[in-house]
Amino acid sequence: MSGHGFHVHGPHDHEIEHVAQHGSDDFASRIAVMTAIMATVGALFGYEGGATQNDAAMFKNNAAIKKTEASNQWNFYQSKSNKQNLAELALVIPGADTEKYKAEVARYKAEKEEIKKKAEELEAESHKWEDASENALHQHHRWAQAMTAVQIAISLAAITLLTRKKWLQFTSYGAAGIGVVLAGLAWMHI
């Protein structure tokens, strides 16, 4: 087109004008909108998957910390046992102050019970964190499966747009539906 009113059409200009005047391709529009919706849903699933993966890692870390604290308590318990054994051995040494060593044996026994109780509590806490980590990791896998199904649905939608096959459109919707079902299972911790 020039500034003097002379007008030359390209080979595709007529088609563009026709679409602009008479509407657009409804099939392509529906697929485009559905793909945008699936991409948004997929992004949400991806976020949830990442969040649950982070939770699983944090829970696993907490379990390891509690396990280390329990191990420290068990080492402390063993140290008290060794001291108790030495005090018991001192009881049989001739000329030793037996009352002193009897009191030490009793003290070490009492201290060991407190240490044992604390170590067992820490181990129980570690197991709770370990279970929470396993549950979060399972949930993460569900979110990842849902995201994968939505990604497959988006890919099928792109192929549908190129081939214009209705059966591919429904297959794409089916894959998206599977993704939604998997997301529901993840949401319900199943």
PDB file of C-alpha atoms in Angstrom:
ATOM      1  CA  MET A   1       0.000   0.000   0.000  1.00  0.00           C
ATOM      2  CA  SER A   2       1.372   3.391  -0.871  1.00  0.00           C
ATOM      3  CA  GLY A   3       0.520   6.847   0.345  1.00  0.00           C
ATOM      4  CA  HIS A   4      -1.241   7.724  -2.969  1.00  0.00           C
ATOM      5  CA  GLY A   5      -4.160   5.343  -2.657  1.00  0.00           C
ATOM      6  CA  PHE A   6      -2.726   2.619  -4.861  1.00  0.00           C
ATOM      7  CA  HIS A   7      -3.448  -0.706  -3.199  1.00  0.00           C
ATOM      8  CA  VAL A   8      -1.906  -4.159  -3.905  1.00  0.00           C
ATOM      9  CA  HIS A   9      -3.129  -7.254  -2.074  1.00  0.00           C
ATOM     10  CA  GLY A  10      -0.797 -10.060  -1.017  1.00  0.00           C
ATOM     11  CA  PRO A  11      -1.930 -13.683  -1.402  1.00  0.00           C
ATOM     12  CA  HIS A  12      -3.013 -13.971   2.256  1.00  0.00           C
ATOM     13  CA  ASP A  13      -4.567 -10.512   2.697  1.00  0.00           C
ATOM     14  CA  HIS A  14      -7.958 -11.626   1.406  1.00  0.00           C
ATOM     15  CA  GLU A  15      -8.093 -14.479   3.942  1.00  0.00           C
ATOM     16  CA  ILE A  16      -7.157 -12.158   6.828  1.00  0.00           C
ATOM     17  CA  GLU A  17      -9.851  -9.682   5.807  1.00  0.00           C
ATOM     18  CA  HIS A  18     -12.372 -12.502   5.465  1.00  0.00           C
ATOM     19  CA  VAL A  19     -11.634 -13.824   8.972  1.00  0.00           C
ATOM     20  CA  ALA A  20     -11.787 -10.304  10.409  1.00  0.00           C
ATOM     21  CA  GLN A  21     -15.179  -9.653   8.768  1.00  0.00           C
ATOM     22  CA  HIS A  22     -16.814 -13.033   9.212  1.00  0.00           C
ATOM     23  CA  GLY A  23     -15.451 -14.263  12.548  1.00  0.00           C
ATOM     24  CA  SER A  24     -12.588 -16.420  13.548  1.00  0.00           C
ATOM     25  CA  ASP A  25     -11.805 -20.100  13.734  1.00  0.00           C
ATOM     26  CA  ASP A  26     -13.901 -21.359  16.667  1.00  0.00           C
ATOM     27  CA  PHE A  27     -12.080 -24.684  16.821  1.00  0.00           C
ATOM     28  CA  ALA A  28      -8.677 -23.037  17.180  1.00  0.00           C
ATOM     29  CA  SER A  29     -10.049 -20.526  19.677  1.00  0.00           C
ATOM     30  CA  ARG A  30     -11.506 -23.254  21.885  1.00  0.00           C
ATOM     31  CA  ILE A  31      -8.245 -25.204  21.812  1.00  0.00           C
ATOM     32  CA  ALA A  32      -6.247 -22.053  22.588  1.00  0.00           C
ATOM     33  CA  VAL A  33      -8.443 -21.160  25.562  1.00  0.00           C
ATOM     34  CA  MET A  34      -8.391 -24.728  26.857  1.00  0.00           C
ATOM     35  CA  THR A  35      -4.606 -24.839  26.489  1.00  0.00           C
ATOM     36  CA  ALA A  36      -4.263 -21.601  28.456  1.00  0.00           C
ATOM     37  CA  ILE A  37      -6.498 -23.007  31.203  1.00  0.00           C
ATOM     38  CA  MET A  38      -4.517 -26.261  31.287  1.00  0.00           C
ATOM     39  CA  ALA A  39      -1.243 -24.339  31.460  1.00  0.00           C
ATOM     40  CA  THR A  40      -2.541 -22.307  34.415  1.00  0.00           C
ATOM     41  CA  VAL A  41      -3.784 -25.421  36.205  1.00  0.00           C
ATOM     42  CA  GLY A  42      -0.486 -27.146  35.432  1.00  0.00           C
ATOM     43  CA  ALA A  43       1.426 -24.238  36.953  1.00  0.00           C
ATOM     44  CA  LEU A  44      -0.627 -24.577  40.134  1.00  0.00           C
ATOM     45  CA  PHE A  45       0.039 -28.323  40.230  1.00  0.00           C
ATOM     46  CA  GLY A  46       3.746 -27.654  39.692  1.00  0.00           C
ATOM     47  CA  TYR A  47       3.783 -25.185  42.576  1.00  0.00           C
ATOM     48  CA  GLU A  48       2.076 -27.667  44.892  1.00  0.00           C
ATOM     49  CA  GLY A  49       4.477 -30.397  43.796  1.00  0.00           C
ATOM     50  CA  GLY A  50       7.462 -28.203  44.592  1.00  0.00           C
ATOM     51  CA  ALA A  51       6.022 -27.158  47.941  1.00  0.00           C
ATOM     52  CA  THR A  52       5.402 -30.742  49.033  1.00  0.00           C
ATOM     53  CA  GLN A  53       8.881 -31.759  47.888  1.00  0.00           C
ATOM     54  CA  ASN A  54      10.353 -28.975  50.026  1.00  0.00           C
ATOM     55  CA  ASP A  55       8.203 -30.058  52.967  1.00  0.00           C
ATOM     56  CA  ALA A  56       9.410 -33.644  52.597  1.00  0.00           C
ATOM     57  CA  ALA A  57      13.029 -32.485  52.620  1.00  0.00           C
ATOM     58  CA  MET A  58      12.492 -30.290  55.679  1.00  0.00           C
ATOM     59  CA  PHE A  59      10.712 -33.076  57.544  1.00  0.00           C
ATOM     60  CA  LYS A  60      13.517 -35.494  56.655  1.00  0.00           C
ATOM     61  CA  ASN A  61      16.023 -32.936  57.956  1.00  0.00           C
ATOM     62  CA  ASN A  62      14.085 -32.591  61.223  1.00  0.00           C
ATOM     63  CA  ALA A  63      14.041 -36.390  61.558  1.00  0.00           C
ATOM     64  CA  ALA A  64      17.823 -36.519  61.101  1.00  0.00           C
ATOM     65  CA  ILE A  65      18.326 -33.792  63.701  1.00  0.00           C
ATOM     66  CA  LYS A  66      16.161 -35.616  66.239  1.00  0.00           C
ATOM     67  CA  LYS A  67      17.911 -38.899  65.446  1.00  0.00           C
ATOM     68  CA  THR A  68      21.277 -37.226  66.093  1.00  0.00           C
ATOM     69  CA  GLU A  69      20.012 -35.784  69.382  1.00  0.00           C
ATOM     70  CA  ALA A  70      18.756 -39.241  70.378  1.00  0.00           C
ATOM     71  CA  SER A  71      22.116 -40.750  69.459  1.00  0.00           C
ATOM     72  CA  ASN A  72      23.839 -38.160  71.633  1.00  0.00           C
ATOM     73  CA  GLN A  73      21.574 -39.119  74.507  1.00  0.00           C
ATOM     74  CA  TRP A  74      22.336 -42.806  73.999  1.00  0.00           C
ATOM     75  CA  ASN A  75      26.071 -41.981  74.058  1.00  0.00           C
ATOM     76  CA  PHE A  76      25.529 -40.068  77.281  1.00  0.00           C
ATOM     77  CA  TYR A  77      23.596 -43.075  78.624  1.00  0.00           C
ATOM     78  CA  GLN A  78      26.504 -45.356  77.716  1.00  0.00           C
ATOM     79  CA  SER A  79      28.926 -43.010  79.456  1.00  0.00           C
ATOM     80  CA  LYS A  80      26.829 -43.156  82.631  1.00  0.00           C
ATOM     81  CA  SER A  81      26.708 -46.965  82.328  1.00  0.00           C
ATOM     82  CA  ASN A  82      30.500 -47.079  82.156  1.00  0.00           C
ATOM     83  CA  LYS A  83      30.774 -44.853  85.234  1.00  0.00           C
ATOM     84  CA  GLN A  84      28.205 -47.016  87.021  1.00  0.00           C
ATOM     85  CA  ASN A  85      30.210 -50.142  86.144  1.00  0.00           C
ATOM     86  CA  LEU A  86      33.384 -48.544  87.495  1.00  0.00           C
ATOM     87  CA  ALA A  87      31.592 -47.597  90.727  1.00  0.00           C
ATOM     88  CA  GLU A  88      30.272 -51.169  91.042  1.00  0.00           C
ATOM     89  CA  LEU A  89      33.790 -52.474  90.480  1.00  0.00           C
ATOM     90  CA  ALA A  90      35.114 -50.106  93.143  1.00  0.00           C
ATOM     91  CA  LEU A  91      32.658 -51.659  95.617  1.00  0.00           C
ATOM     92  CA  VAL A  92      34.600 -54.925  95.595  1.00  0.00           C
ATOM     93  CA  ILE A  93      38.026 -53.336  96.021  1.00  0.00           C
ATOM     94  CA  PRO A  94      39.235 -53.973  99.565  1.00  0.00           C
ATOM     95  CA  GLY A  95      39.398 -50.826 101.678  1.00  0.00           C
ATOM     96  CA  ALA A  96      37.209 -48.752  99.327  1.00  0.00           C
ATOM     97  CA  ASP A  97      34.576 -46.418 100.696  1.00  0.00           C
ATOM     98  CA  THR A  98      31.589 -48.668  99.905  1.00  0.00           C
ATOM     99  CA  GLU A  99      28.974 -46.129 100.976  1.00  0.00           C
ATOM    100  CA  LYS A 100      30.375 -43.564  98.571  1.00  0.00           C
ATOM    101  CA  TYR A 101      30.346 -46.015  95.662  1.00  0.00           C
ATOM    102  CA  LYS A 102      26.881 -47.356  96.525  1.00  0.00           C
ATOM    103  CA  ALA A 103      25.599 -43.771  96.386  1.00  0.00           C
ATOM    104  CA  GLU A 104      27.336 -43.261  93.019  1.00  0.00           C
ATOM    105  CA  VAL A 105      25.847 -46.476  91.615  1.00  0.00           C
ATOM    106  CA  ALA A 106      22.373 -45.333  92.713  1.00  0.00           C
ATOM    107  CA  ARG A 107      22.950 -41.848  91.267  1.00  0.00           C
ATOM    108  CA  TYR A 108      24.122 -43.246  87.923  1.00  0.00           C
ATOM    109  CA  LYS A 109      21.112 -45.589  87.759  1.00  0.00           C
ATOM    110  CA  ALA A 110      18.735 -42.668  88.350  1.00  0.00           C
ATOM    111  CA  GLU A 111      20.537 -40.449  85.822  1.00  0.00           C
ATOM    112  CA  LYS A 112      20.482 -43.233  83.246  1.00  0.00           C
ATOM    113  CA  GLU A 113      16.708 -43.587  83.540  1.00  0.00           C
ATOM    114  CA  GLU A 114      16.203 -39.889  82.799  1.00  0.00           C
ATOM    115  CA  ILE A 115      18.648 -40.027  79.887  1.00  0.00           C
ATOM    116  CA  LYS A 116      16.985 -43.175  78.506  1.00  0.00           C
ATOM    117  CA  LYS A 117      13.553 -41.555  78.702  1.00  0.00           C
ATOM    118  CA  LYS A 118      14.781 -38.467  76.849  1.00  0.00           C
ATOM    119  CA  ALA A 119      16.551 -40.590  74.196  1.00  0.00           C
ATOM    120  CA  GLU A 120      13.380 -42.623  73.597  1.00  0.00           C
ATOM    121  CA  GLU A 121      11.302 -39.421  73.298  1.00  0.00           C
ATOM    122  CA  LEU A 122      13.756 -38.036  70.739  1.00  0.00           C
ATOM    123  CA  GLU A 123      13.627 -41.297  68.765  1.00  0.00           C
ATOM    124  CA  ALA A 124       9.833 -41.167  68.769  1.00  0.00           C
ATOM    125  CA  GLU A 125       9.985 -37.566  67.521  1.00  0.00           C
ATOM    126  CA  SER A 126      12.417 -38.629  64.808  1.00  0.00           C
ATOM    127  CA  HIS A 127       9.984 -41.350  63.692  1.00  0.00           C
ATOM    128  CA  LYS A 128       7.128 -38.823  63.553  1.00  0.00           C
ATOM    129  CA  TRP A 129       9.200 -36.501  61.336  1.00  0.00           C
ATOM    130  CA  GLU A 130      10.229 -39.473  59.195  1.00  0.00           C
ATOM    131  CA  ASP A 131       6.566 -40.440  58.716  1.00  0.00           C
ATOM    132  CA  ALA A 132       5.660 -36.834  57.872  1.00  0.00           C
ATOM    133  CA  SER A 133       8.450 -36.794  55.285  1.00  0.00           C
ATOM    134  CA  GLU A 134       7.220 -40.022  53.694  1.00  0.00           C
ATOM    135  CA  ASN A 135       3.658 -38.684  53.544  1.00  0.00           C
ATOM    136  CA  ALA A 136       4.795 -35.396  51.991  1.00  0.00           C
ATOM    137  CA  LEU A 137       6.929 -37.250  49.463  1.00  0.00           C
ATOM    138  CA  HIS A 138       3.966 -39.424  48.491  1.00  0.00           C
ATOM    139  CA  GLN A 139       1.868 -36.300  48.074  1.00  0.00           C
ATOM    140  CA  HIS A 140       4.665 -34.749  45.980  1.00  0.00           C
ATOM    141  CA  HIS A 141       4.592 -37.766  43.671  1.00  0.00           C
ATOM    142  CA  ARG A 142       0.837 -37.346  43.194  1.00  0.00           C
ATOM    143  CA  TRP A 143       1.281 -33.653  42.314  1.00  0.00           C
ATOM    144  CA  ALA A 144       4.067 -34.586  39.886  1.00  0.00           C
ATOM    145  CA  GLN A 145       1.819 -37.200  38.254  1.00  0.00           C
ATOM    146  CA  ALA A 146      -0.958 -34.615  37.933  1.00  0.00           C
ATOM    147  CA  MET A 147       1.446 -32.127  36.387  1.00  0.00           C
ATOM    148  CA  THR A 148       2.704 -34.749  33.931  1.00  0.00           C
ATOM    149  CA  ALA A 149      -0.857 -35.569  32.854  1.00  0.00           C
ATOM    150  CA  VAL A 150      -1.592 -31.868  32.282  1.00  0.00           C
ATOM    151  CA  GLN A 151       1.620 -31.464  30.275  1.00  0.00           C
ATOM    152  CA  ILE A 152       0.584 -34.411  28.105  1.00  0.00           C
ATOM    153  CA  ALA A 153      -2.835 -32.798  27.669  1.00  0.00           C
ATOM    154  CA  ILE A 154      -1.209 -29.536  26.544  1.00  0.00           C
ATOM    155  CA  SER A 155       0.968 -31.423  24.057  1.00  0.00           C
ATOM    156  CA  LEU A 156      -2.068 -33.239  22.698  1.00  0.00           C
ATOM    157  CA  ALA A 157      -3.904 -29.917  22.383  1.00  0.00           C
ATOM    158  CA  ALA A 158      -1.044 -28.542  20.285  1.00  0.00           C
ATOM    159  CA  ILE A 159      -1.174 -31.604  18.032  1.00  0.00           C
ATOM    160  CA  THR A 160      -4.954 -31.225  17.871  1.00  0.00           C
ATOM    161  CA  LEU A 161      -4.580 -27.655  16.685  1.00  0.00           C
ATOM    162  CA  LEU A 162      -2.210 -28.769  13.925  1.00  0.00           C
ATOM    163  CA  THR A 163      -4.155 -31.844  12.795  1.00  0.00           C
ATOM    164  CA  ARG A 164      -7.664 -30.572  13.594  1.00  0.00           C
ATOM    165  CA  LYS A 165      -8.683 -34.066  14.742  1.00  0.00           C
ATOM    166  CA  LYS A 166     -11.651 -34.114  17.132  1.00  0.00           C
ATOM    167  CA  TRP A 167     -10.585 -37.392  18.737  1.00  0.00           C
ATOM    168  CA  LEU A 168      -7.282 -35.793  19.725  1.00  0.00           C
ATOM    169  CA  GLN A 169      -9.177 -32.919  21.291  1.00  0.00           C
ATOM    170  CA  PHE A 170     -11.130 -35.337  23.472  1.00  0.00           C
ATOM    171  CA  THR A 171      -7.977 -37.292  24.264  1.00  0.00           C
ATOM    172  CA  SER A 172      -6.391 -34.035  25.406  1.00  0.00           C
ATOM    173  CA  TYR A 173      -9.383 -33.307  27.630  1.00  0.00           C
ATOM    174  CA  GLY A 174      -9.189 -36.848  28.990  1.00  0.00           C
ATOM    175  CA  ALA A 175      -5.516 -36.443  29.898  1.00  0.00           C
ATOM    176  CA  ALA A 176      -6.345 -33.135  31.604  1.00  0.00           C
ATOM    177  CA  GLY A 177      -9.150 -34.886  33.493  1.00  0.00           C
ATOM    178  CA  ILE A 178      -6.734 -37.557  34.687  1.00  0.00           C
ATOM    179  CA  GLY A 179      -4.459 -34.768  35.885  1.00  0.00           C
ATOM    180  CA  VAL A 180      -7.307 -33.198  37.836  1.00  0.00           C
ATOM    181  CA  VAL A 181      -8.184 -36.561  39.420  1.00  0.00           C
ATOM    182  CA  LEU A 182      -4.536 -37.091  40.436  1.00  0.00           C
ATOM    183  CA  ALA A 183      -4.427 -33.575  41.863  1.00  0.00           C
ATOM    184  CA  GLY A 184      -7.561 -34.356  43.865  1.00  0.00           C
ATOM    185  CA  LEU A 185      -5.852 -37.446  45.278  1.00  0.00           C
ATOM    186  CA  ALA A 186      -2.819 -35.337  46.159  1.00  0.00           C
ATOM    187  CA  TRP A 187      -5.021 -32.712  47.799  1.00  0.00           C
ATOM    188  CA  MET A 188      -6.738 -35.407  49.904  1.00  0.00           C
ATOM    189  CA  HIS A 189      -3.367 -37.035  50.773  1.00  0.00           C
ATOM    190  CA  ILE A 190      -4.350 -40.287  49.096  1.00  0.00           C
TER     191      ILE A 190
END
